[in-house]
C-alpha positions as CSV (number, residue, x, y, z in Angstrom):
1,M,146.1,183.6,128.6
2,K,149.5,183.7,127.0
3,P,149.9,185.8,123.8
4,F,151.9,183.0,122.0
5,I,153.3,179.5,122.6
6,L,156.6,178.5,121.0
7,T,157.1,174.8,120.2
8,S,160.1,173.1,118.7
9,L,158.6,172.9,115.2
10,S,156.0,175.5,115.0
11,T,154.9,178.8,116.5
12,I,151.3,179.1,117.6
13,M,150.1,182.7,117.9
14,L,146.8,183.5,119.4
15,I,145.7,186.4,117.2
16,A,142.3,187.8,118.3
17,T,141.7,187.5,122.0
18,A,138.5,188.1,123.9
19,C,138.0,191.6,125.3
20,D,137.1,190.2,128.7
21,D,136.5,186.8,130.2
22,S,132.7,187.3,130.5
23,S,132.1,187.8,126.7
24,A,134.0,184.8,125.3
25,D,136.0,181.8,126.4
26,L,138.1,181.2,123.3
27,D,140.0,183.1,120.7
28,K,138.1,183.6,117.5
29,Q,141.2,183.3,115.2
30,V,144.3,181.2,115.7
31,S,147.4,181.3,113.5
32,I,149.7,178.2,113.3
33,S,152.9,179.1,111.5
34,F,155.1,176.6,109.8
35,N,158.7,176.8,111.1
36,S,159.8,178.4,107.8
37,A,160.0,182.1,107.4
38,N,161.3,181.8,103.8
39,W,161.9,179.0,101.3
40,T,163.0,179.1,97.7
41,T,163.5,176.6,94.9
42,T,164.2,176.5,91.1
43,S,162.8,172.9,90.9
44,T,160.1,172.2,88.3
45,T,158.9,169.2,90.3
46,W,157.3,169.4,93.7
47,E,159.9,169.9,96.4
48,M,159.0,169.3,100.0
49,T,160.4,171.7,102.6
50,P,162.7,170.0,105.3
51,A,161.1,168.0,108.1
52,S,162.1,170.7,110.6
53,T,159.5,173.0,108.9
54,H,156.6,170.6,109.1
55,L,153.7,170.9,111.4
56,I,153.7,167.7,113.5
57,K,150.8,166.1,115.3
58,F,148.3,168.6,113.9
59,N,144.7,167.5,114.5
60,K,141.8,169.9,113.8
61,D,139.7,168.2,116.5
62,Y,142.1,169.6,119.1
63,Y,140.5,173.0,118.5
64,A,137.0,173.6,119.8
65,D,134.2,175.1,117.7
66,L,136.1,175.5,114.4
67,S,134.2,176.9,111.5
68,S,137.0,177.0,109.0
69,I,140.7,176.4,108.3
70,V,142.6,178.4,105.6
71,F,146.1,178.0,104.3
72,V,147.8,181.3,103.8
73,A,151.3,182.4,102.6
74,T,153.1,185.1,100.6
75,L,154.6,184.0,97.3
76,A,156.9,185.6,94.7
77,V,159.1,184.8,91.7
78,Q,162.6,186.1,90.9
79,D,162.6,189.7,89.6
80,G,163.0,189.7,85.8
81,D,161.6,186.2,85.4
82,E,158.6,187.1,83.2
83,N,157.2,183.6,82.5
84,N,157.7,181.8,85.8
85,T,154.9,180.9,88.3
86,C,155.4,180.0,91.9
87,S,153.2,177.1,93.1
88,V,152.7,176.0,96.7
89,K,150.5,173.4,98.3
90,L,150.1,171.5,101.5
91,Y,151.0,167.8,101.8
92,N,149.8,165.2,104.3
93,V,153.0,163.4,105.1
94,T,151.3,160.9,107.4
95,D,149.0,159.6,104.7
96,G,151.2,160.4,101.7
97,T,148.6,162.6,100.0
98,D,148.1,166.2,98.8
99,I,145.7,168.2,100.8
100,T,143.2,169.2,98.1
101,T,142.3,172.8,97.4
102,T,145.4,174.2,99.0
103,D,147.2,175.1,95.8
104,L,148.4,178.7,95.7
105,T,150.1,180.4,92.7
106,S,151.6,183.7,91.9
107,T,153.6,185.4,89.1
108,S,154.3,188.5,91.3
109,R,157.9,189.7,91.6
110,T,157.2,191.0,95.0
111,L,155.7,189.0,97.8
112,E,152.0,188.5,97.2
113,W,149.5,187.4,99.9
114,K,147.5,184.3,98.9
115,E,145.0,182.2,100.7
116,S,143.2,178.9,100.0
117,E,139.5,178.2,100.4
118,N,138.2,176.6,103.6
119,I,140.0,173.3,104.0
120,I,138.4,172.1,107.2
121,D,136.7,169.2,105.4
122,K,139.8,168.3,103.5
123,L,141.8,167.5,106.7
124,P,141.3,164.1,108.5
125,S,140.1,163.9,112.1
126,K,143.4,162.5,113.5
127,E,147.0,163.6,114.1
128,I,148.9,164.3,110.9
129,E,152.2,165.8,109.8
130,I,151.8,168.6,107.3
131,A,154.5,169.8,104.9
132,I,154.8,172.6,102.4
133,M,155.4,171.7,98.7
134,L,156.9,174.2,96.3
135,K,157.8,174.4,92.7
136,S,158.7,176.7,89.8
137,S,156.8,176.4,86.5
138,D,159.8,176.7,84.3
139,G,162.9,176.6,86.5
140,S,164.4,179.8,84.9
141,G,164.7,181.4,88.3
142,W,163.8,180.9,91.9
143,V,160.3,181.0,93.4
144,Q,159.7,181.8,97.0
145,V,157.2,181.1,99.8
146,S,157.2,183.1,103.0
147,T,155.3,183.1,106.3
148,P,153.1,180.0,105.5
149,S,150.4,179.5,108.1
150,L,147.2,177.8,108.9
151,M,144.5,180.2,110.0
152,L,141.9,178.6,112.2
153,Y,138.6,180.4,112.7
154,R,136.1,179.6,115.4
155,K,132.3,179.9,115.3
């Protein structure tokens, strides 16, 4: 089994591998990283990251025995910006809709780890393109999202 697979638009890292072939056939945790190590904006309206950062042809049904999918990222606001909030969410580009319950927010001036609730039931059973949406609450300084990923957990 390869430790990771690099595709043109996303990196898939297999995180927790089985100890030996006799105890399990599949990894218990899979991380699918968006091709965007860092993104910033000062926009007060939702801004979509460029197409090169989107997950393309994502389909939850391609992964056997999933129990949950969680959106994770680290967020921050510009140092010295006391009233600003960084907001991030996932967007289904294929269907033109927000992916509900993926909203993450932070007022931290250092990168803060955030995660959504389980979104497995919020994602359709078909191939979709997924984008990151980002905005600043007041536009007084930049907000930042780093290392956004989908964490897939198996039963």
